[in-house]
Amino acid sequence: MGENEHAANWEKYCRFIEVLNPCMDDYLYIYDMQKDFYQISPGALKRFKIQTNPFHNVVDGMHRFVYPEDMDMLAEDIEKLISGEKEFHNLQYRWLDHEGKPIWINCRGRALKDEQGRPEFLIGCINEIGEKQKADNTSGLLGESSLMTYMQEFAPKLPDGYILRMGIDNFKEINENRGIEYGDMILRKTAECIESVILPGQKLYRMVADEFIVVDFLGGSTRKAYKLYKKIQQKIGEFIEDNQYEAVYTISGGILSCSQMEDHSFSTIMKLSEFSLNEAKRKGKNRSYVFDEKVYQDFLGKKRLVSVMRQAIYNNFEGFEVYFQPIVDAETGKLKSAETLLRFQSEETGTIPPVVFIPLLEETGLIIPVGKWVLKQACFRCQEIQKNIPDFRVSVNLSYVQVKKSNVLKEIISNVEKYELEPGSLMIELTESGFLESDSNFIKLCDGLKENGIVLALDDFGTGYSNFHYLYDLSPNVIKIDRSFTVKALQNTYEHALLEHIIQMIHSIKLRICIEGIETDEELAKINVLGPDFIQGYFFGKPCPYDVFYENHVRTAGLE
Ligand code: C2E
Ligand code: MG
Ligand code: MG
């Protein structure tokens, strides 16, 4: 009899939870403490990593969707409820969403007892706390959790239409310069501008910080989304004018077409719309960007590559290698020095060219540890080579990130000392790109190198526009002419004459010239008449691993 009644109660409560599911944003649950079963509002399965409903072995099953650090606290509380030591459950802790991201929840419940006074069911409610408020008090708009509920109504497939995600450009600066209250006014006014131009049936939500989302499930195309974005831009322009230019700001927009996407889950839509908005901002702000799958895949590929490189750095730079390319004295054709050139490969990514991976190392700051490592390898190898060629010099490329964000001068000097090199045995190559704003670190580095007798080269000469003032500002020792300029000089007489004059001019201020990219003996002959000081190119040798370089260039030179 007791058994049957227990089962009937369980059925009744479960049914109750199911019926109420569409009416609420929170989740109801029931926990059968005697039979160890757990049932929750079906909506929770879409939000959290819960696999089955109901499920048995509750504490074990919860491991799958409860944030690991919170599990012990929860298990302890459950034990107290089962033993009857506690009647009320009220805990704030974290559950995991489908991507494993922790979500703060508040779980409350009350233990019901059976006729014998033993704890029977725990019945209660779970609501999300933290960032997910239902409505936003500043803009008066509904927030992210309401957007999620709205979209879930259509699951698994959204109707045709678009998502337009917008963000105020440089909102942090508005807040910092004019105060939070002023920032709130801008948010409110922006919300009003958007609301005034959207169509009936389109929905507007406020996301975190300075972002808004317009949802169009009326079949609107990306072209229509773009038009709406332009209207919003115009409205904001009018507000700025009415407000006598007291606040001047812009807004960017990322556009996502529903029919373009395969996965319509809320988390995917949030991810892709955020990516689109970021792209709009990255491309210069005050503009819109329509999601492009190819660009997104490319972005993911780069992210993967960064994580593989990060792991490689952690694994003692496994997969990175320093190659050496000979640089010869133009007059004698003898090996004078070598440029160190970084390479990267991994099982997962294959060989990646430096033009791809170096900018990523720079963006992430990883160039700092990698650059340190290259410098050390270069100095260590130079010391070895000098046993055969005493005046051998090694040349190392430095990124602007190393100059801006690390004490690279100290690093350079300590390596020169550690490997007992003459300071003139090390050449540092700097390119003008990235240094455009006259950075004090940059000038300090150049001065420091000169004071310490380390050779400074200006790399990639002939690829930028402001080359000449660098010659005076930095007064490098060597100018390296980029291969792209060399190739032009080899192909047409105008560029050839131009290069000739540049070389003369550079020589007149007592600097040395290195020509890069000579591949054949005809090219060599054509360039030699211009009187450069050093030559680097495949004709004398491609960049290669140290052992190969030593075998092909150093050993033989030592025997001469
Ligand atoms: P860079 O410093 O101007 O290096 C010269 C580039 O020209 C190298 O490309 C070299 O392999 C290539 N090269 C030399 N001679 C010839 C030739 O005769 N024909 C052709 N087709 N190419 C030639 P690589 O190794 O692909 O490196 C590209 C760029 O990546 C470098 O340009 C440099 O800016 C950067 N890089 C390479 N290693 C490092 C490093 O350790 N640190 C930093 N910060 N940048 C590096
Ligand atoms: Mg270089
Ligand atoms: Mg170069």
XYZ file of C-alpha atoms and ligand atoms in Angstrom:
608
model
C 0.000 0.000 0.000
C 2.778 2.416 1.073
C 4.743 1.381 -2.038
C 1.816 2.124 -4.347
C 1.119 5.419 -2.754
C 4.773 6.403 -3.047
C 4.767 5.541 -6.772
C 1.514 7.427 -7.324
C 2.892 10.510 -5.597
C 6.029 10.388 -7.717
C 3.905 10.194 -10.889
C 1.763 13.101 -9.737
C 4.691 15.391 -8.969
C 6.449 14.525 -12.242
C 3.317 15.330 -14.209
C 3.001 18.610 -12.342
C 6.581 19.578 -13.283
C 5.956 18.790 -16.935
C 2.735 20.776 -17.066
C 4.371 23.849 -15.532
C 7.478 23.693 -17.737
C 6.286 26.061 -20.504
C 5.001 28.597 -17.966
C 8.260 29.373 -16.233
C 11.878 30.307 -16.789
C 12.989 28.511 -13.637
C 13.224 24.741 -13.330
C 11.213 22.631 -10.933
C 12.555 19.326 -9.707
C 11.641 16.365 -7.605
C 14.088 14.024 -5.935
C 12.843 10.671 -4.711
C 15.186 10.182 -1.767
C 14.032 6.618 -1.102
C 14.289 5.169 -4.599
C 17.102 7.558 -5.656
C 15.447 9.033 -8.740
C 15.546 12.662 -9.941
C 13.263 14.469 -12.374
C 13.541 18.096 -13.535
C 11.630 20.442 -15.885
C 12.423 19.360 -19.447
C 13.714 22.901 -20.254
C 16.743 22.210 -18.054
C 17.985 19.535 -20.458
C 18.423 22.124 -23.178
C 20.372 24.425 -20.934
C 22.490 22.050 -18.851
C 24.527 18.921 -19.423
C 21.791 16.643 -18.119
C 21.467 13.573 -20.296
C 18.370 11.735 -19.168
C 15.235 12.705 -17.330
C 14.387 11.169 -14.887
C 17.649 9.571 -13.823
C 18.699 7.078 -11.157
C 21.758 7.164 -8.812
C 21.344 10.855 -8.240
C 24.655 11.877 -6.668
C 26.586 9.909 -9.323
C 24.459 11.297 -12.155
C 24.936 14.853 -10.914
C 28.683 14.574 -11.433
C 27.966 15.012 -15.118
C 26.425 18.467 -14.868
C 27.589 19.920 -11.574
C 30.750 22.001 -11.530
C 33.344 19.588 -10.055
C 34.488 21.948 -7.289
C 30.927 22.293 -5.991
C 30.130 18.580 -5.973
C 31.366 17.776 -2.445
C 29.364 20.602 -0.910
C 26.237 19.433 -2.735
C 26.705 15.742 -1.830
C 27.127 16.690 1.822
C 23.880 18.671 1.796
C 22.012 15.843 0.091
C 23.241 13.384 2.728
C 21.840 15.592 5.464
C 18.472 15.741 3.701
C 18.329 11.958 3.269
C 19.277 11.325 6.888
C 16.554 13.725 8.004
C 19.090 16.018 9.643
C 17.870 18.848 7.417
C 14.483 19.704 6.011
C 15.327 22.655 3.770
C 17.810 22.773 0.967
C 19.134 26.168 -0.161
C 22.421 26.225 -2.026
C 24.029 28.538 -4.528
C 26.480 26.670 -6.711
C 27.312 25.970 -10.358
C 25.940 23.680 -13.015
C 27.565 23.096 -16.396
C 25.961 24.063 -19.673
C 26.409 21.993 -22.839
C 29.770 23.561 -23.521
C 30.963 22.831 -20.012
C 30.676 26.487 -18.976
C 29.734 26.921 -15.296
C 26.377 28.637 -14.706
C 25.483 29.911 -11.250
C 22.208 28.582 -9.938
C 20.241 28.863 -6.749
C 18.702 25.541 -5.762
C 15.999 25.567 -3.111
C 13.858 22.697 -1.946
C 11.878 21.205 0.875
C 11.996 17.617 2.072
C 8.593 15.902 2.442
C 8.268 12.992 4.841
C 6.217 9.780 4.539
C 3.780 8.446 7.103
C 6.602 6.871 9.110
C 8.382 10.221 9.245
C 11.155 9.164 6.871
C 12.338 11.711 4.254
C 10.534 10.802 1.031
C 10.717 13.523 -1.636
C 12.733 16.690 -2.025
C 10.690 19.132 -4.112
C 11.985 22.473 -5.217
C 13.031 25.000 -7.759
C 16.243 25.997 -9.495
C 16.851 29.437 -10.866
C 19.775 30.953 -12.642
C 21.529 33.773 -10.888
C 24.564 35.827 -11.886
C 24.580 37.578 -15.241
C 21.286 36.156 -16.459
C 18.708 38.603 -15.326
C 15.347 38.500 -16.943
C 15.083 42.177 -17.701
C 17.598 44.928 -17.723
C 16.819 47.922 -15.571
C 18.896 50.382 -17.581
C 17.433 49.849 -21.020
C 14.101 48.394 -19.936
C 14.656 45.527 -22.377
C 14.493 41.809 -21.852
C 17.826 40.100 -21.389
C 19.682 37.025 -22.577
C 17.652 34.458 -20.658
C 14.430 35.758 -22.214
C 16.053 35.584 -25.637
C 16.964 31.980 -24.945
C 13.424 31.133 -23.900
C 12.061 32.830 -27.007
C 14.381 30.882 -29.297
C 13.709 27.605 -27.541
C 10.075 27.928 -28.469
C 11.141 27.196 -32.046
C 13.667 24.426 -31.324
C 15.129 22.458 -32.967
C 14.864 24.628 -36.110
C 14.455 28.378 -36.171
C 12.175 30.038 -38.733
C 13.821 31.891 -41.637
C 15.043 35.339 -40.771
C 18.091 36.884 -39.166
C 19.854 37.791 -35.961
C 21.411 41.256 -35.836
C 23.794 41.627 -32.911
C 24.980 45.160 -32.226
C 27.562 46.661 -29.918
C 28.396 50.272 -29.137
C 31.944 51.019 -30.251
C 34.417 51.925 -27.494
C 31.690 51.931 -24.860
C 34.286 51.380 -22.155
C 35.800 54.744 -23.019
C 32.413 56.491 -22.750
C 31.993 54.976 -19.289
C 35.516 55.859 -18.265
C 35.467 59.401 -19.592
C 31.917 60.447 -18.767
C 30.919 58.210 -15.884
C 28.610 55.218 -15.557
C 25.398 57.252 -15.361
C 26.179 58.933 -18.638
C 26.975 55.490 -20.106
C 23.588 54.237 -18.899
C 21.874 57.164 -20.621
C 23.636 56.236 -23.886
C 22.468 52.632 -23.508
C 18.894 53.770 -22.905
C 18.925 56.144 -25.858
C 20.464 53.528 -28.130
C 17.751 51.059 -27.111
C 15.149 53.711 -27.960
C 16.752 54.363 -31.356
C 16.661 50.636 -32.176
C 13.121 50.195 -30.884
C 11.873 53.084 -32.986
C 12.893 51.432 -36.277
C 12.237 47.714 -35.796
C 9.115 46.206 -37.318
C 6.206 44.757 -35.355
C 7.108 41.103 -34.795
C 10.826 41.741 -34.604
C 12.227 41.433 -31.099
C 14.892 43.410 -29.287
C 16.988 42.154 -26.366
C 19.769 43.672 -24.337
C 22.846 41.483 -23.956
C 25.791 41.934 -21.621
C 27.435 45.360 -21.365
C 26.861 47.383 -24.525
C 25.266 44.805 -26.822
C 21.779 44.453 -28.292
C 20.188 41.736 -30.407
C 17.369 42.121 -32.891
C 15.685 38.846 -33.813
C 13.747 38.708 -37.063
C 11.826 35.472 -37.522
C 9.674 37.019 -40.261
C 11.816 35.686 -43.104
C 14.012 38.796 -43.445
C 17.135 38.452 -45.618
C 20.654 39.582 -44.691
C 20.110 42.465 -47.102
C 17.138 43.553 -44.978
C 19.245 43.144 -41.836
C 21.820 45.446 -43.380
C 19.130 48.023 -44.187
C 17.865 47.871 -40.618
C 21.398 48.347 -39.339
C 21.769 51.451 -41.566
C 18.486 52.830 -40.218
C 19.691 52.327 -36.650
C 22.960 54.061 -37.509
C 20.966 56.961 -38.913
C 18.724 57.162 -35.849
C 21.737 57.245 -33.549
C 23.202 59.993 -35.749
C 20.014 62.006 -35.291
C 20.109 61.505 -31.531
C 23.731 62.697 -31.442
C 22.773 65.798 -33.435
C 19.725 66.556 -31.253
C 21.949 66.177 -28.248
C 24.269 68.846 -29.702
C 27.126 66.409 -30.150
C 27.542 66.034 -26.427
C 28.077 62.309 -26.981
C 29.548 61.182 -30.272
C 29.646 57.426 -30.695
C 29.053 54.686 -33.253
C 27.619 51.192 -33.317
C 28.760 48.007 -35.088
C 26.577 45.102 -36.164
C 27.049 41.393 -36.861
C 24.449 39.726 -39.076
C 23.548 36.045 -39.040
C 21.084 34.472 -41.424
C 19.000 31.652 -39.918
C 18.713 29.736 -43.167
C 22.507 29.805 -43.538
C 23.103 27.856 -40.342
C 22.910 24.136 -39.711
C 23.041 24.127 -35.939
C 20.295 26.289 -34.472
C 21.130 25.710 -30.815
C 21.126 28.797 -28.643
C 24.796 28.455 -27.725
C 25.808 28.241 -31.410
C 23.763 31.288 -32.318
C 25.318 33.252 -29.476
C 28.807 32.158 -30.559
C 28.351 32.946 -34.257
C 26.583 36.263 -33.694
C 29.345 37.297 -31.326
C 31.941 36.311 -33.914
C 30.133 38.401 -36.579
C 29.989 41.442 -34.319
C 33.678 41.046 -33.458
C 34.514 40.875 -37.160
C 32.615 44.130 -37.765
C 34.628 45.732 -34.979
C 37.888 44.224 -36.157
C 37.302 45.619 -39.639
C 37.217 49.136 -38.250
C 33.913 49.537 -36.319
C 30.898 51.680 -37.305
C 30.001 49.008 -39.860
C 28.156 45.724 -40.226
C 29.457 42.289 -41.111
C 27.531 39.325 -42.508
C 28.601 35.943 -41.116
C 30.721 33.914 -43.548
C 31.303 30.231 -42.788
C 34.673 30.152 -44.591
C 36.033 33.074 -42.619
C 34.746 31.470 -39.426
C 36.451 28.157 -40.208
C 39.642 30.064 -40.888
C 39.288 31.798 -37.527
C 38.782 28.423 -35.799
C 41.814 27.031 -37.650
C 43.942 29.874 -36.330
C 42.616 29.338 -32.838
C 43.564 25.660 -33.060
C 47.001 26.534 -34.375
C 47.544 28.920 -31.463
C 46.592 26.232 -28.985
C 48.911 23.699 -30.673
C 51.754 26.249 -30.552
C 51.029 27.079 -26.926
C 51.289 23.373 -26.101
C 54.492 23.115 -28.136
C 56.051 25.987 -26.170
C 55.043 24.250 -22.982
C 56.663 21.023 -24.274
C 60.071 22.591 -24.480
C 59.435 24.182 -27.920
C 58.885 20.817 -29.561
C 57.917 21.447 -33.192
C 59.690 24.793 -33.371
C 63.057 24.850 -35.109
C 65.569 27.558 -35.877
C 66.802 27.423 -39.472
C 69.931 29.173 -40.699
C 70.359 30.902 -44.049
C 73.814 31.989 -45.252
C 74.620 35.638 -45.921
C 77.801 36.205 -47.951
C 80.216 39.047 -48.435
C 79.278 40.500 -51.856
C 82.889 41.133 -52.843
C 84.498 37.818 -51.899
C 81.439 35.516 -51.965
C 82.565 34.145 -48.581
C 80.198 33.228 -45.795
C 79.867 36.210 -43.499
C 76.877 35.447 -41.355
C 73.531 33.643 -41.125
C 70.002 34.800 -40.524
C 68.046 32.665 -38.076
C 64.567 31.918 -39.391
C 61.911 30.263 -37.291
C 59.986 27.196 -38.467
C 57.014 25.375 -36.997
C 55.368 22.029 -37.639
C 53.215 19.581 -35.748
C 51.467 16.317 -36.443
C 48.088 18.012 -36.241
C 48.828 21.056 -38.394
C 51.671 19.951 -40.683
C 54.260 22.578 -41.656
C 53.031 26.145 -41.254
C 54.769 29.027 -43.046
C 56.223 31.842 -40.890
C 53.984 34.443 -42.541
C 51.038 32.559 -41.018
C 52.300 31.576 -37.577
C 54.445 34.597 -36.692
C 51.544 37.098 -36.735
C 49.610 34.679 -34.489
C 52.513 34.433 -32.059
C 52.575 38.219 -32.071
C 48.833 38.646 -31.503
C 48.913 36.298 -28.537
C 52.189 37.534 -27.057
C 53.647 34.028 -27.473
C 56.394 35.562 -29.607
C 57.980 36.671 -26.315
C 58.923 33.183 -25.053
C 59.575 31.916 -28.590
C 61.722 34.951 -29.457
C 63.754 34.415 -26.287
C 64.338 30.825 -27.294
C 65.403 31.817 -30.852
C 67.842 34.354 -29.441
C 69.385 31.756 -27.168
C 69.697 29.196 -29.985
C 71.236 31.820 -32.255
C 73.891 32.837 -29.714
C 74.640 29.269 -28.718
C 75.106 28.213 -32.366
C 77.142 31.306 -33.181
C 79.596 30.375 -30.434
C 79.942 26.902 -31.995
C 80.399 28.216 -35.536
C 83.007 30.740 -34.411
C 85.305 27.826 -33.549
C 85.571 27.390 -37.337
C 84.897 30.919 -38.565
C 86.039 33.341 -35.840
C 84.405 36.487 -37.241
C 81.067 34.787 -37.973
C 77.985 36.781 -37.142
C 74.440 35.633 -36.427
C 71.375 37.654 -37.263
C 68.107 37.494 -35.297
C 64.697 38.918 -36.232
C 62.914 40.766 -33.456
C 59.196 41.415 -33.351
C 57.723 44.740 -32.284
C 55.814 42.822 -29.592
C 59.074 41.735 -27.970
C 60.240 45.337 -28.020
C 57.005 46.751 -26.634
C 56.163 44.137 -24.063
C 59.385 42.621 -22.768
C 62.813 43.719 -21.679
C 64.415 42.340 -24.781
C 67.583 44.452 -24.532
C 68.471 42.833 -21.217
C 67.812 39.427 -22.790
C 70.085 40.215 -25.742
C 72.936 41.429 -23.584
C 72.723 38.495 -21.192
C 72.865 35.995 -24.091
C 75.866 37.735 -25.622
C 77.603 37.491 -22.247
C 76.517 33.924 -21.557
C 77.880 32.643 -24.876
C 80.964 34.852 -24.683
C 80.343 36.548 -28.009
C 81.789 39.842 -29.166
C 78.768 42.197 -29.285
C 79.458 42.746 -32.997
C 78.833 39.017 -33.590
C 75.130 39.548 -33.098
C 72.924 41.459 -35.504
C 69.334 42.356 -34.586
C 66.884 42.787 -37.481
C 63.932 45.097 -36.967
C 61.183 45.832 -39.454
C 59.382 49.112 -39.578
C 55.939 47.506 -39.485
C 54.321 47.680 -36.071
C 56.648 50.496 -34.992
C 54.789 53.235 -36.797
C 53.976 55.267 -33.741
C 57.290 56.546 -32.448
C 57.526 54.264 -29.499
C 59.904 55.158 -26.709
C 60.742 51.468 -26.131
C 61.803 51.199 -29.720
C 64.170 54.179 -29.567
C 65.514 52.937 -26.214
C 66.260 49.535 -27.715
C 68.081 51.001 -30.725
C 70.146 53.278 -28.491
C 70.874 50.403 -26.111
C 72.034 48.129 -28.929
C 74.371 50.791 -30.248
C 75.783 51.589 -26.815
C 76.568 47.926 -26.347
C 78.128 47.482 -29.792
C 75.427 45.144 -31.126
C 74.740 45.479 -34.848
C 71.334 46.813 -35.883
C 69.689 46.086 -39.236
C 66.567 47.634 -40.721
C 64.783 44.718 -42.392
C 62.210 44.675 -45.215
C 63.454 47.930 -46.701
C 61.451 48.841 -49.775
C 58.120 47.413 -48.623
C 56.755 50.363 -46.631
C 56.245 54.048 -47.280
C 58.066 55.851 -44.546
C 61.425 54.196 -44.924
C 63.653 57.194 -45.131
C 62.890 58.789 -41.837
C 63.767 55.506 -40.146
C 67.263 55.761 -41.607
C 67.763 58.968 -39.650
C 65.747 58.191 -36.555
C 67.233 54.777 -35.890
C 70.582 55.091 -37.660
C 70.927 51.337 -38.195
C 74.233 49.767 -39.272
C 72.797 47.651 -42.080
C 69.825 48.056 -44.427
C 68.292 44.844 -45.761
C 66.559 45.225 -49.107
C 63.476 43.051 -49.219
C 63.179 40.371 -51.872
C 60.078 41.993 -53.362
C 62.101 45.115 -54.133
C 65.050 43.042 -55.419
C 62.732 41.187 -57.801
C 61.364 44.470 -59.211
C 64.883 45.838 -59.616
C 65.819 42.702 -61.541
C 62.817 43.029 -63.824
C 62.698 46.650 -64.859
C 65.206 49.347 -65.478
C 63.391 52.066 -63.547
C 63.457 50.051 -60.287
C 67.026 48.983 -61.050
C 68.113 52.630 -61.306
C 66.122 53.445 -58.174
C 67.883 50.703 -56.225
C 71.232 51.918 -57.513
C 70.532 55.408 -56.198
C 69.270 54.111 -52.886
C 72.443 52.082 -52.450
C 74.574 55.108 -53.242
C 72.622 57.264 -50.835
C 72.850 54.671 -48.068
C 76.574 54.253 -48.653
C 76.997 58.020 -48.504
C 75.743 57.975 -44.920
C 78.130 55.111 -44.180
C 75.582 52.350 -43.782
C 75.925 48.856 -45.237
C 73.502 47.168 -47.628
C 72.331 43.548 -47.710
C 70.334 42.406 -50.744
C 67.864 39.592 -50.101
C 66.361 37.085 -52.525
C 69.093 36.351 -55.094
C 68.261 32.994 -56.653
C 70.419 32.635 -59.792
C 73.887 33.607 -61.017
C 72.401 36.015 -63.592
C 70.557 37.792 -60.825
C 73.752 37.901 -58.816
C 75.644 39.504 -61.705
C 72.924 42.135 -62.194
C 72.908 43.022 -58.514
C 76.663 42.962 -58.016
C 77.149 45.907 -60.353
C 75.206 48.001 -57.842
C 77.895 47.393 -55.239
C 75.993 45.934 -52.265
C 77.906 44.803 -49.173
C 76.160 41.512 -48.391
C 73.971 39.104 -50.310
C 71.428 36.589 -49.075
C 69.378 34.276 -51.265
C 68.673 30.750 -52.414
C 71.625 31.024 -54.800
C 73.969 30.798 -51.796
C 71.708 28.576 -49.784
C 68.158 28.122 -48.573
C 67.325 28.347 -44.881
C 68.108 24.913 -43.375
C 68.431 23.120 -40.021
C 71.603 23.837 -38.071
C 73.282 20.466 -38.817
C 72.759 20.889 -42.551
C 73.967 24.478 -42.397
C 77.072 23.409 -40.516
C 77.808 20.591 -42.939
C 77.237 22.589 -46.133
C 78.550 25.991 -45.188
C 80.613 26.005 -42.003
C 82.764 22.876 -42.190
C 83.995 23.644 -45.727
C 84.611 27.319 -44.886
C 86.759 26.248 -41.957
C 88.886 24.035 -44.227
C 89.761 26.841 -46.644
P 62.732 38.198 -43.360
O 63.337 38.495 -42.027
O 62.769 39.279 -44.366
O 63.452 36.901 -43.878
C 63.797 36.658 -45.202
C 62.802 35.786 -45.871
O 63.110 35.669 -47.240
C 62.805 34.356 -45.323
O 61.477 33.893 -45.378
C 63.673 33.637 -46.344
O 63.431 32.251 -46.379
C 63.239 34.319 -47.600
N 64.262 34.214 -48.646
C 65.587 34.395 -48.522
N 66.205 34.251 -49.714
C 65.242 33.945 -50.624
C 65.259 33.663 -52.041
O 66.274 33.675 -52.691
N 64.065 33.413 -52.619
C 62.909 33.408 -51.919
N 61.782 33.129 -52.553
N 62.844 33.671 -50.578
C 64.018 33.932 -49.944
P 60.799 33.073 -44.229
O 61.795 32.180 -43.595
O 59.558 32.490 -44.789
O 60.424 34.169 -43.165
C 59.493 35.132 -43.443
C 59.502 36.217 -42.427
O 59.092 35.726 -41.152
C 60.875 36.820 -42.174
O 61.188 37.746 -43.166
C 60.666 37.459 -40.826
O 60.032 38.702 -40.966
C 59.728 36.494 -40.162
N 60.500 35.621 -39.262
C 61.144 34.466 -39.510
N 61.735 33.997 -38.416
C 61.470 34.873 -37.430
C 61.824 34.950 -36.030
O 62.541 34.116 -35.443
N 61.331 36.010 -35.321
C 60.564 36.978 -35.917
N 60.131 37.983 -35.167
N 60.245 36.940 -37.214
C 60.695 35.912 -37.973
Mg 64.966 39.265 -41.442
Mg 64.009 40.719 -44.856
